[in-house]
Every structure is written in C-alpha cells, then in structure tokens.
C-alpha cells in the first residue's frame, strides 16, 4: 500500500483537445491514497474525458497524467498489464461484454489473472454478484436481457472483481432506484474501509456526493475550478456552483449543512 | 510450536502457537495470483489442526479473494475463537454475506441432441425463407406507395446509397475487372492461337464477360462490400435502439431503410456491371494486343457484332435482380440481429454468404430459363 505523501494520481497542467475543440486547459488535480473524490461539473465539462485521460485511453495534448508517480503512457507491456489489475472502472453505460453472460463478464478479469482455481473464481464471482444484489439465476442471463439498473450493478461487480486499489466510477448511481443507490453507497463505504482503495467518481447525485465523497473537485471553464470539502466548495462564488449546490435540489440534499462553515482540507 | 516455512515470505504464513493459528502475510489477489499460490496456501491451511483458534490480526493485506479462501477453509462459518481487526471483521461479514448455495446445475447431455439440432436447423431455414418472403411482400407494398406519391419518397436516402454503393465502388470493380479481363484473355488467347483461331478471342471475351463474368464479379464484390455494410449498419441500429426510436416516431424501417437500399442497389448494380464489363474488355483487349497481336481498333470494331444486343440486355437484367437480392438479403439479416456483438458478427457473415450463394443460384436459374426461351 502507499503510505507516502505521494499522490496516487497526479494530473499536471493537462490540456486535452479534440481537433479545434479544447476540453481541458491547464488542469491540475491530485488524488491521495484512500480518498473518495467526487468530480462534479456540468454536462460536457470533460469529466468523463478526464477519467479517460487518467486511464490512458486518450493521450494528452500537453501536460502529464501520473499514476503512482509515473506517466500513465509510460506503462507499457507487462507493466501496463500489472497496472490494469490495480484498478477497476465502472463505465457510464456499463460496457458489459454483450457476447458473455453476466457470470462470465464478472469472471473475466479473474480468469485473465490465470493461476486462480476455477472453483475459487466461481465463488468469488457469486460473492460479487450477491454484494450488488444479484443471484445465481441472474448470473446466467445475457447483458441484453438486463434492465438498466442491473447492467449498472453487474458492471460494478466486474469493476470490483479484482479488489482494485483504485476504483473509477462514472455516474455510478444514475439509473438506480433510491434504495439501490443507498445500498451502493453503503457497499462502497464498507469496502473502502477494509480495502482502503481510492475512488474517483463522476456523479450528479448530491446524495451520493454527500454520503460518500471525502473531497469534491468541480470541473468548469476547462479546469478544476475549486476543490475541497463540500462546505468549502459550496461557499465558492460561481454561477455553476450556485446552480448545482444551492438550488432546490441542493437544499433538499444538503439542507442542514451550514453554508458558512470554513473547513479546509479533507473532511 | 509448529511452523510451515514458505519460499517467498520470510515469516511463516501460518504458524500454530499454543493452540492458536496465526495467519500472516498478504492474502490478496496480487499475491494469490502467482502460479500455484492458492494450492500452496490451501495445503498449509489444511495442516492446521481442527480445534485451533485463529488470529489473523497480524495479517498484511486481506481482500475478499483471500477472505473467501479462509472462509472455505473454516467450513463456511466464522471460527468460534477468532482474533481479527474490526476492518477484517467487516470484510469477513461482507464475504459471509456473499456466500450462496454451491454448484450451478449443468444441463444433462442428450443422446438425441443431433436430431433436435437438425430439426432446429430446418426450422430456422424455414423461418428465414418466410421472413424474406414477408420482406419482399412489404417491399412491393412500399414500392407501390412510393410510385403513388413519389414526392414523399426517401429521395435523399436513395441518392446517398447510390453514392455509397455505386460511385465509391467504381475503383475496386475496375481493378478486379481489369485483372480478370487480362487473365482471361491471356489464357484463352493461348488456347485459341494453338488452333489458329486467335481472332475468336473477341467473341469469346465479349460474350463471357458481358453475359456471365461481369455480372457475377460485380455482384460478388458488391455483396461483400455493400451487403455487409448494410447488415452491419441496420444491426448496430438495433443494438443502439435506433430502430426502436424510429418505431416510436412512427417511421417504418421498411419504408425508410429497406426501400431506399433496394432501389439504390437495383439501380447501381446494372451500371456497375456495365462499368466492370467495359474495364474487363479493356484489359482483355490489351492482353490480346500483346499476346496475339490483335489491334485494339479491330478489337473494338468487332465487339458490337460479337456481343449482340441480347447478351447486353441479359447482363443488365441480371444486374437489376442481383442488386435487389443483395440489398434484400442484407436488410433481412440486419433486422434479425440481436443486441449483442456476437450476433452482429454472425449476422454479417450470414448476410454476405447468403447474398453470394443467392447470386450464383439466380445466375443458374437465368441460364436455364434463357436456354429454354432460346436466347
């Protein structure tokens, strides 16, 4: 485990552009071990693109993205393979392999490790599925037979299948009913306590942000506008933050939080 | 004191001290995924006497994979005497909550499964035939309404398809046509020359290319090129629910997707065949010039009488039928694709194979029919 002060993820002066369209400009973001960071921002503010940059799926135009102290692009071959086993990603639309059953989807990362007995793989897969509220009957289904919420849960089970140190969640609770959403938050919290993994999540759900995140980073105007605890972020004067946190939705979710509380750093 | 030495980690993974089994080291996926590691640890765990208590609090990293391993060893329950940190205890409860009834039932092997499969195959074949007939019927209806009110027809889609299936196919059909023309002319030229009948090359090339080879060649290329594209496109529209979106908006897929593709291919196919014929004859002409010393001017002057109007029309008629068939088959398989990637691959393959087989079958029908009619 990382015990040093070195950040797990270190994004420095990142610029992302697709042709003429600039998504990020001089973006800096640091994520320390054990944090649960919520990335917040309007639609099209480049949250998912930032995740893709960190995962090395896109390459930066300038600046760098470092994971465990090294640029993500520098992990190649066996090192990249080792890296991919240390993280898990929940994609926004699930990204389940449509040709594989639910069971095989969750088992795939475990089987890719090799050397794990199939009996153990089977038990661990069923454990993951049970965690997210699915049973053996569901394990035999194909992704096309699943409802939207179930897809999300299977995708979470797959992201968790290797007990990752770093978990990326793209809109994890979108499409779940409130009860499932709460259960999801509890699940991540409980796993986080034991496994001490680090979470970066993109979400619009204020309940999830309030209950789960230890820190918030707001993405606007192509960079991280403000970061810190929820109280810290809410006092920042910007139209997006006003609209997002202080509207009716904000009152409902965060109503009893004192707005003026000055609390910096991790909460 | 009893210890079990391990090769990788200096301190013993499991040691029994005064009736308590101490478990140390990392029990996580990263250590367990080493070759043979799970087996080794299982045998170590097995050597621990039954009635001992457990202490796992000195363990390094424990994750749910390691938890499952221990849990199984404990016989699916928490040992009565267990010392664990609160976090480990939480993890074990998570592992406990994830246990389920073992063994997924495997389907029994059926001795007569092959007969069932045979029957299913026949049934699927019949279903395809029925669906294709229904599609053809729907197409005729759509064509009727298109002719009745052409103003509301999918003109834009038709023209886009003509560009994609026709204009963009010119280069590849020309290349293949030219090469086949050269090869055919060269091979048959040598045979004809040995009989002293080199001048018959014009008749031979003209008839075989215009009546048979040109249409077949162009059709096979178009089936591989445009047929697969049509199937894949409609299939992906199914996967991404675009077909459902169209249905909700009241847009008929048969009207907006199938009709324009069939019309476009039925129009471009004869033109592509003419183009392929011309380029193949050009290739044949040059090969004849070098091989047999036949002058291009003479070659061209002989062509009209050698080919004849009938053969020319037969080639064009074939193109029309081939084009419509390829588009229809491609749309049929595209609409049957299920929302998963495997089905997409299978459907595209089936579409191209069926289209090409069908083309050759139709060509044979043409040959028999025209023979009976005396052409």
XYZ file of C-alpha atoms in Angstrom:
642
model
C 0.000 0.000 0.000
C 1.036 3.584 -0.495
C 1.852 5.191 2.779
C 3.906 8.081 1.478
C 2.566 11.526 0.763
C 2.990 10.934 -2.925
C -0.342 11.247 -4.723
C -1.722 8.156 -6.494
C -2.967 10.287 -9.325
C -1.191 13.458 -10.305
C -2.578 15.444 -13.199
C -0.352 18.358 -14.071
C -1.114 21.202 -16.440
C -3.214 18.924 -18.613
C -4.545 20.131 -21.946
C -6.920 17.922 -23.881
C -8.194 18.803 -27.305
C -10.115 17.008 -29.996
C -9.086 18.883 -33.114
C -10.052 22.500 -32.507
C -12.290 21.660 -29.579
C -10.395 22.188 -26.318
C -11.775 20.185 -23.395
C -9.212 20.818 -20.661
C -6.746 23.637 -20.333
C -4.055 23.824 -17.631
C -5.918 21.344 -15.485
C -4.316 20.239 -12.219
C -5.653 17.519 -9.966
C -4.088 15.426 -7.243
C -5.648 12.374 -5.638
C -4.167 10.927 -2.474
C -4.370 7.331 -1.352
C -7.606 6.384 0.373
C -9.628 9.362 -0.814
C -13.068 9.276 -2.332
C -13.043 12.145 -4.756
C -16.206 13.313 -6.457
C -15.760 15.002 -9.821
C -18.586 17.415 -10.389
C -19.334 19.502 -13.416
C -21.949 20.396 -15.989
C -22.676 18.223 -18.977
C -19.828 18.433 -21.465
C -17.363 19.834 -18.949
C -14.989 16.956 -19.648
C -15.422 14.789 -16.556
C -15.534 11.518 -18.438
C -12.735 12.692 -20.709
C -10.628 13.370 -17.635
C -11.275 9.825 -16.430
C -10.267 8.516 -19.848
C -7.078 10.540 -19.668
C -6.237 9.075 -16.277
C -6.935 5.581 -17.571
C -4.660 6.211 -20.534
C -7.452 5.741 -23.069
C -6.809 9.201 -24.506
C -3.441 10.893 -24.655
C -2.933 14.473 -23.525
C -2.101 17.271 -25.927
C 0.239 18.698 -23.339
C 0.875 18.238 -19.634
C 1.034 14.912 -17.885
C -1.062 12.352 -16.071
C 0.908 10.394 -13.497
C -0.241 7.254 -11.739
C 1.787 6.080 -8.771
C 4.428 8.629 -9.709
C 4.844 7.680 -13.359
C 3.164 8.980 -16.529
C 0.324 6.647 -17.426
C 1.558 6.482 -21.020
C 4.900 5.107 -19.822
C 3.283 1.913 -18.564
C 3.633 -0.470 -21.493
C 3.625 -4.225 -21.944
C 3.708 -6.249 -18.716
C 3.766 -3.068 -16.632
C 0.558 -1.841 -18.211
C -0.971 -5.251 -17.521
C 0.064 -5.038 -13.875
C -1.363 -1.521 -13.756
C -4.721 -2.598 -15.138
C -5.007 -5.168 -12.345
C -4.702 -2.446 -9.742
C -7.715 -0.509 -10.910
C -11.346 -1.100 -11.765
C -13.638 1.049 -13.861
C -17.390 1.298 -13.887
C -18.361 2.748 -17.253
C -21.305 5.051 -17.568
C -23.266 2.685 -19.794
C -21.859 -0.452 -18.201
C -19.761 -1.554 -21.182
C -20.559 -5.190 -20.446
C -19.353 -7.694 -22.999
C -22.591 -8.452 -24.789
C -21.349 -11.815 -26.046
C -20.700 -13.076 -22.497
C -23.147 -13.957 -19.737
C -23.305 -11.955 -16.517
C -21.218 -14.610 -14.769
C -18.542 -14.629 -17.462
C -18.432 -10.849 -17.503
C -17.577 -10.718 -13.819
C -15.282 -13.752 -14.047
C -13.302 -12.381 -16.987
C -10.819 -10.226 -15.007
C -10.268 -13.086 -12.542
C -9.674 -15.574 -15.328
C -7.282 -13.160 -17.025
C -5.097 -13.339 -13.927
C -4.624 -17.097 -14.598
C -3.474 -19.404 -11.790
C -6.709 -18.957 -9.851
C -8.620 -22.229 -9.459
C -11.977 -22.149 -11.226
C -13.765 -23.155 -8.043
C -12.445 -20.085 -6.250
C -13.263 -17.894 -9.255
C -16.820 -19.175 -9.223
C -17.274 -18.455 -5.527
C -15.745 -15.010 -5.762
C -17.896 -14.116 -8.776
C -21.047 -15.208 -6.974
C -19.911 -13.221 -3.934
C -19.509 -10.074 -6.025
C -22.888 -10.612 -7.631
C -24.538 -11.117 -4.277
C -22.946 -7.922 -2.985
C -24.618 -5.962 -5.722
C -27.918 -7.749 -5.127
C -27.946 -10.371 -7.871
C -28.391 -14.132 -7.517
C -27.338 -17.299 -9.371
C -30.282 -17.124 -11.755
C -29.206 -13.653 -12.820
C -25.673 -14.932 -13.376
C -26.860 -16.972 -16.348
C -28.504 -14.012 -18.093
C -27.020 -12.237 -21.071
C -26.418 -8.474 -20.863
C -29.164 -7.820 -23.413
C -31.691 -9.373 -21.008
C -30.826 -6.974 -18.174
C -32.584 -3.816 -17.094
C -30.595 -0.581 -16.960
C -30.137 -0.777 -13.208
C -29.000 -4.380 -13.371
C -26.433 -3.526 -16.036
C -25.005 -0.970 -13.627
C -24.812 -3.476 -10.812
C -23.146 -6.131 -12.947
C -20.688 -3.521 -14.184
C -19.895 -2.622 -10.581
C -19.404 -6.288 -9.714
C -17.000 -6.560 -12.634
C -15.114 -3.416 -11.621
C -14.722 -4.860 -8.123
C -13.780 -8.338 -9.242
C -10.035 -7.923 -8.684
C -10.330 -5.990 -5.397
C -8.837 -2.919 -7.041
C -6.736 -0.307 -5.271
C -8.157 2.386 -7.463
C -11.781 2.481 -8.477
C -13.188 4.730 -11.184
C -16.928 5.246 -11.141
C -18.619 7.074 -13.983
C -22.136 8.016 -12.913
C -22.416 5.048 -10.546
C -25.860 5.712 -9.126
C -27.554 7.094 -12.216
C -30.353 4.734 -13.185
C -30.601 3.061 -9.779
C -33.630 3.435 -7.594
C -33.021 5.401 -4.374
C -32.807 2.283 -2.229
C -30.306 0.587 -4.524
C -28.423 3.830 -4.717
C -28.145 3.970 -0.924
C -27.105 0.329 -0.805
C -24.475 1.063 -3.408
C -23.106 3.910 -1.334
C -23.031 1.683 1.761
C -21.289 -1.051 -0.193
C -18.563 1.243 -1.465
C -18.158 2.701 2.021
C -17.791 -0.728 3.635
C -15.349 -1.957 1.006
C -13.449 1.285 1.204
C -12.960 0.824 4.924
C -11.349 -2.575 4.586
C -9.595 -2.401 1.246
C -8.533 1.240 1.634
C -8.937 1.753 -2.062
C -9.086 5.125 -3.692
C -12.198 6.180 -5.542
C -12.717 8.771 -8.213
C -16.317 9.161 -9.188
C -18.155 11.306 -11.633
C -21.631 11.951 -10.347
C -24.510 14.386 -10.380
C -26.243 12.803 -7.427
C -25.961 15.138 -4.444
C -26.906 12.348 -2.010
C -24.031 10.230 -3.239
C -21.662 13.173 -3.053
C -22.744 13.975 0.495
C -22.678 10.400 1.800
C -19.631 9.064 0.060
C -17.088 11.618 -1.013
C -14.280 12.856 1.185
C -13.432 15.596 -1.257
C -15.030 17.319 -4.233
C -13.422 18.753 -7.330
C -15.550 20.976 -9.523
C -14.737 20.950 -13.215
C -15.707 24.104 -15.069
C -14.165 26.503 -17.541
C -11.842 23.715 -18.718
C -10.037 23.269 -15.428
C -10.624 22.355 -11.787
C -12.460 25.429 -10.589
C -12.368 24.611 -6.901
C -11.703 21.574 -4.766
C -12.069 20.673 -1.125
C -14.753 19.621 1.304
C -18.381 20.058 0.397
C -18.724 23.122 2.658
C -15.618 24.623 1.170
C -16.840 24.125 -2.364
C -20.317 25.453 -1.657
C -19.054 28.801 -0.456
C -17.187 29.391 -3.694
C -18.797 32.099 -5.742
C -19.512 30.828 -9.235
C -22.763 30.563 -11.201
C -22.396 26.800 -11.780
C -21.782 26.050 -8.124
C -24.701 28.248 -7.091
C -26.977 26.439 -9.506
C -25.701 22.983 -8.619
C -25.419 23.072 -4.846
C -27.665 25.871 -3.742
C -30.779 25.325 -5.801
C -33.823 23.458 -4.536
C -32.092 20.134 -5.069
C -29.154 21.308 -3.047
C -31.370 22.414 -0.194
C -33.135 19.090 -0.147
C -29.952 17.070 -0.107
C -27.701 19.270 1.953
C -30.270 21.433 3.706
C -28.917 21.156 7.233
C -25.337 21.917 6.270
C -24.216 25.361 7.420
C -23.169 27.308 4.384
C -20.633 29.496 6.124
C -18.627 26.694 7.720
C -14.993 27.258 6.938
C -13.382 23.878 6.821
C -10.438 23.199 4.593
C -8.674 20.067 3.565
C -10.117 16.608 3.912
C -13.295 16.334 5.872
C 5.330 -24.870 18.181
C 4.643 -25.870 14.646
C 5.682 -23.737 11.660
C 5.212 -24.070 7.946
C 8.020 -22.377 6.064
C 7.295 -20.630 2.797
C 9.578 -19.864 -0.070
C 8.627 -16.265 -0.804
C 7.979 -14.640 2.530
C 10.434 -14.930 5.370
C 7.986 -15.025 8.225
C 5.738 -18.117 8.118
C 2.329 -17.608 6.542
C 0.694 -19.810 9.122
C 2.098 -20.826 12.451
C 0.329 -22.577 15.263
C 1.315 -21.265 18.681
C -0.356 -22.564 21.847
C -3.412 -23.805 20.056
C -3.890 -20.642 18.046
C -3.173 -20.456 14.330
C -1.541 -17.151 13.412
C -2.059 -16.144 9.794
C 0.334 -13.559 8.408
C 1.374 -12.101 5.098
C -0.757 -10.675 2.305
C -3.915 -12.562 1.409
C -4.943 -10.521 -1.589
C -5.431 -11.087 -5.283
C -1.947 -9.832 -6.106
C -0.175 -12.464 -4.022
C -2.711 -15.201 -4.641
C -2.495 -14.856 -8.406
C 1.049 -16.213 -8.503
C 1.306 -19.637 -10.057
C 0.393 -22.393 -7.616
C -0.010 -19.965 -4.740
C -3.635 -20.816 -3.995
C -2.857 -24.539 -3.914
C 0.101 -23.982 -1.614
C -1.887 -21.923 0.844
C -4.775 -24.352 0.815
C -2.445 -27.172 1.771
C -0.926 -25.009 4.509
C -4.391 -24.252 5.841
C -5.307 -27.930 5.753
C -2.401 -28.814 8.018
C -3.788 -26.684 10.836
C -5.413 -28.950 13.462
C -9.206 -28.797 13.712
C -9.841 -27.357 17.145
C -7.437 -24.420 16.998
C -8.401 -20.808 17.370
C -7.438 -18.279 14.734
C -5.613 -14.972 14.843
C -5.487 -13.014 11.601
C -4.895 -9.589 13.092
C -1.190 -9.646 12.183
C -2.021 -10.214 8.554
C -0.878 -7.766 5.903
C -3.492 -7.096 3.272
C -6.705 -9.092 3.262
C -9.181 -8.765 0.424
C -12.299 -10.664 -0.440
C -10.424 -13.244 -2.512
C -8.240 -14.145 0.472
C -11.304 -13.906 2.677
C -13.125 -16.427 0.533
C -10.162 -18.805 0.741
C -10.118 -18.639 4.550
C -13.892 -18.828 4.718
C -13.963 -22.038 2.707
C -11.259 -23.486 4.928
C -13.317 -22.669 8.016
C -16.139 -24.700 6.554
C -18.364 -21.762 5.634
C -18.567 -20.163 9.070
C -16.646 -17.849 11.349
C -14.439 -19.797 13.785
C -15.548 -19.580 17.421
C -12.205 -18.192 18.559
C -11.151 -15.598 16.025
C -8.964 -12.569 16.615
C -9.308 -10.044 13.835
C -9.136 -6.285 13.457
C -12.509 -4.532 13.117
C -11.801 -3.871 9.441
C -11.019 -7.530 8.812
C -14.143 -8.491 10.682
C -16.162 -6.184 8.432
C -14.600 -7.752 5.382
C -15.398 -11.240 6.612
C -19.024 -10.250 7.133
C -19.009 -8.969 3.569
C -17.613 -12.313 2.452
C -20.242 -14.094 4.548
C -22.999 -12.018 3.005
C -21.744 -13.015 -0.418
C -21.978 -16.785 0.062
C -24.577 -18.692 -1.866
C -25.721 -22.240 -2.434
C -22.927 -24.083 -4.209
C -22.891 -25.756 -7.622
C -24.641 -24.420 -10.652
C -26.560 -27.287 -12.187
C -25.114 -28.367 -15.512
C -27.512 -29.339 -18.298
C -27.614 -33.090 -18.935
C -26.203 -34.397 -22.207
C -28.881 -35.604 -24.562
C -28.181 -38.602 -26.794
C -30.626 -37.410 -29.439
C -29.440 -33.816 -29.405
C -28.267 -34.016 -33.017
C -31.779 -34.797 -34.260
C -33.084 -31.845 -32.299
C -30.375 -29.667 -33.833
C -31.238 -30.907 -37.312
C -34.876 -30.055 -36.774
C -33.974 -26.675 -35.337
C -31.758 -26.003 -38.353
C -34.596 -26.801 -40.733
C -36.946 -24.653 -38.700
C -34.528 -21.722 -38.786
C -34.154 -22.148 -42.554
C -37.918 -22.069 -42.988
C -38.172 -19.019 -40.741
C -35.615 -17.218 -42.875
C -37.478 -18.113 -46.071
C -40.762 -16.953 -44.569
C -39.264 -13.695 -43.267
C -37.603 -12.995 -46.617
C -40.889 -13.559 -48.425
C -42.636 -11.230 -45.978
C -39.914 -8.642 -46.513
C -40.323 -8.925 -50.276
C -44.083 -8.507 -49.938
C -43.644 -5.459 -47.730
C -41.165 -4.093 -50.253
C -43.713 -4.406 -53.077
C -46.291 -2.568 -50.961
C -43.779 0.162 -50.108
C -42.752 0.412 -53.729
C -46.411 0.827 -54.667
C -46.922 3.699 -52.245
C -43.630 5.191 -53.400
C -44.805 5.190 -57.006
C -48.209 6.557 -55.990
C -46.748 9.532 -54.163
C -43.100 9.834 -55.208
C -42.875 13.289 -53.698
C -42.722 11.848 -50.150
C -40.279 9.118 -51.052
C -36.895 8.786 -49.344
C -35.036 10.517 -52.178
C -32.192 11.803 -50.061
C -31.505 8.330 -48.663
C -31.679 6.793 -52.136
C -29.147 9.222 -53.531
C -26.827 8.726 -50.546
C -27.000 4.972 -51.031
C -26.337 5.272 -54.763
C -23.227 7.253 -53.976
C -22.044 4.782 -51.348
C -22.820 1.556 -53.177
C -22.179 2.813 -56.699
C -19.767 5.693 -57.033
C -17.484 4.535 -54.259
C -17.348 1.001 -55.695
C -16.050 2.147 -59.091
C -12.367 1.832 -58.258
C -12.427 -1.670 -56.796
C -14.694 -3.117 -59.506
C -12.471 -1.558 -62.178
C -9.323 -3.029 -60.658
C -10.739 -6.529 -60.311
C -12.475 -6.364 -63.695
C -9.317 -5.256 -65.492
C -7.201 -8.019 -63.966
C -9.776 -10.717 -64.711
C -10.014 -9.432 -68.298
C -6.249 -9.666 -68.703
C -6.069 -13.164 -67.197
C -8.995 -14.491 -69.204
C -7.744 -13.034 -72.461
C -4.233 -14.279 -71.900
C -5.239 -17.845 -71.009
C -7.871 -18.339 -73.684
C -5.770 -16.460 -76.244
C -3.044 -19.062 -75.942
C -5.516 -21.920 -76.456
C -7.198 -20.236 -79.386
C -3.848 -19.422 -81.020
C -2.877 -23.098 -80.964
C -5.926 -23.763 -83.181
C -5.076 -20.784 -85.301
C -8.318 -19.135 -84.192
C -6.858 -16.143 -82.359
C -9.401 -13.760 -83.867
C -12.216 -15.557 -81.998
C -10.915 -14.021 -78.779
C -13.250 -11.068 -79.320
C -16.347 -13.256 -79.450
C -15.195 -15.387 -76.514
C -14.309 -12.466 -74.271
C -17.289 -10.381 -75.288
C -19.922 -12.997 -74.584
C -18.406 -14.496 -71.429
C -17.657 -11.144 -69.818
C -20.858 -9.344 -70.704
C -23.250 -12.219 -70.119
C -21.680 -14.097 -67.207
C -18.444 -12.892 -65.657
C -19.147 -9.174 -65.444
C -22.448 -9.548 -63.576
C -21.156 -12.278 -61.249
C -17.929 -10.435 -60.500
C -19.610 -7.139 -59.770
C -22.312 -8.848 -57.702
C -19.804 -10.695 -55.535
C -17.844 -7.520 -54.935
C -20.960 -5.532 -54.104
C -22.280 -8.276 -51.816
C -19.036 -8.264 -49.877
C -18.751 -4.508 -49.864
C -22.229 -3.020 -49.608
C -24.153 -6.050 -48.371
C -22.019 -6.382 -45.261
C -22.167 -2.625 -44.697
C -25.969 -2.603 -44.877
C -26.286 -5.555 -42.488
C -23.839 -4.067 -40.017
C -25.486 -0.657 -40.146
C -29.013 -1.920 -39.559
C -27.685 -4.329 -36.927
C -25.973 -1.571 -34.986
C -29.180 0.447 -35.219
C -30.863 -2.439 -33.427
C -28.092 -2.587 -30.802
C -28.272 1.144 -30.112
C -32.099 1.101 -30.090
C -32.280 3.400 -33.111
C -34.807 1.040 -34.702
C -36.975 1.352 -31.593
C -36.607 5.128 -31.745
C -37.807 5.062 -35.357
C -40.769 2.878 -34.425
C -41.720 5.300 -31.651
C -41.606 8.216 -34.088
C -43.850 6.291 -36.451
C -41.186 5.844 -39.118
C -41.406 2.484 -40.848
C -37.969 0.862 -41.144
C -39.118 -0.917 -44.290
C -40.016 2.408 -45.887
C -37.035 4.407 -44.717
C -34.263 1.820 -44.523
C -35.033 -1.097 -46.808
C -36.769 0.540 -49.748
C -34.028 3.105 -50.481
C -31.316 0.466 -50.237
C -33.086 -1.944 -52.559
C -33.861 0.783 -55.077
C -30.328 2.154 -54.904
C -28.667 -1.222 -55.403
C -31.105 -2.225 -58.147
C -30.119 0.976 -59.961
C -26.382 0.940 -59.356
C -25.823 -2.762 -59.925
C -26.556 -2.697 -63.731
C -24.395 0.406 -64.070
C -21.579 -1.180 -62.109
C -21.865 -4.251 -64.312
C -21.568 -2.115 -67.462
C -18.538 -0.458 -65.955
C -16.941 -3.759 -64.947
C -17.671 -5.223 -68.409
C -16.060 -2.253 -70.116
C -12.925 -2.325 -67.989
C -12.602 -6.121 -68.251
C -12.869 -5.910 -72.036
C -10.278 -3.139 -71.985
C -7.949 -5.415 -70.030
C -8.696 -8.283 -72.415
C -8.074 -6.041 -75.384
C -4.613 -5.027 -74.214
C -3.705 -8.600 -73.302
C -4.836 -9.694 -76.789
C -2.714 -6.979 -78.331
C 0.454 -8.167 -76.626
C -0.345 -11.860 -76.722
C -1.961 -12.330 -80.118
C -1.030 -9.113 -81.861
C -4.686 -8.123 -82.354
C -5.039 -4.395 -82.967
C -7.262 -2.572 -80.447
C -9.090 -0.747 -83.251
C -10.076 -4.020 -84.874
C -10.978 -5.497 -81.464
C -13.371 -2.636 -80.761
C -14.881 -2.702 -84.231
C -15.707 -6.393 -83.807
C -17.285 -6.036 -80.357
C -20.872 -4.980 -81.307
C -21.443 -7.965 -83.565
C -19.606 -10.309 -81.196
C -21.665 -9.462 -78.120
C -25.039 -8.706 -79.572
C -27.915 -6.755 -78.097
C -29.467 -9.775 -76.348
C -26.414 -10.613 -74.291
C -26.055 -6.969 -73.411
C -29.628 -6.799 -72.121
C -29.250 -10.084 -70.254
C -26.276 -8.629 -68.374
C -28.270 -5.546 -67.400
C -31.314 -7.551 -66.344
C -29.138 -9.770 -64.172
C -27.691 -6.672 -62.535
C -31.129 -5.428 -61.591
C -32.091 -8.729 -59.974
C -28.729 -9.242 -58.270
C -28.776 -5.735 -56.823
C -32.275 -6.083 -55.411
C -31.466 -9.533 -53.997
C -28.241 -8.407 -52.294
C -29.960 -5.427 -50.669
C -32.929 -7.519 -49.582
C -30.774 -10.256 -48.053
C -28.573 -7.695 -46.306
C -31.582 -5.893 -44.820
C -33.167 -9.184 -43.786
C -30.121 -10.262 -41.791
C -29.596 -6.762 -40.449
C -33.107 -6.696 -38.977
C -32.624 -10.097 -37.330
C -29.510 -9.095 -35.426
C -29.897 -9.285 -31.668
C -28.473 -6.601 -29.407
C -25.093 -8.217 -28.817
C -21.776 -8.149 -30.624
C -21.610 -11.861 -31.376
C -24.906 -11.777 -33.206
C -23.655 -8.796 -35.197
C -20.657 -10.743 -36.450
C -22.709 -13.831 -37.224
C -25.405 -11.829 -38.983
C -22.938 -10.009 -41.208
C -21.245 -13.252 -42.205
C -24.582 -14.932 -42.891
C -25.672 -11.941 -44.952
C -22.642 -11.993 -47.253
C -22.606 -15.779 -47.629
C -26.335 -15.899 -48.361
C -26.118 -12.987 -50.795
C -23.278 -14.538 -52.806
C -24.797 -18.025 -52.802
C -28.081 -16.499 -53.865
C -26.418 -14.581 -56.679
C -24.918 -17.757 -58.086
C -28.217 -19.595 -57.683
C -30.091 -16.834 -59.501
C -27.449 -16.876 -62.210
C -28.011 -20.609 -62.717
C -31.767 -20.014 -62.888
C -31.156 -17.337 -65.511
C -29.025 -19.737 -67.556
C -31.695 -22.463 -67.541
C -34.537 -20.039 -68.154
C -32.830 -18.263 -71.038
C -31.823 -21.556 -72.561
C -35.437 -22.728 -72.512
C -36.502 -19.422 -74.041
C -33.957 -19.884 -76.795
C -31.584 -16.936 -76.121
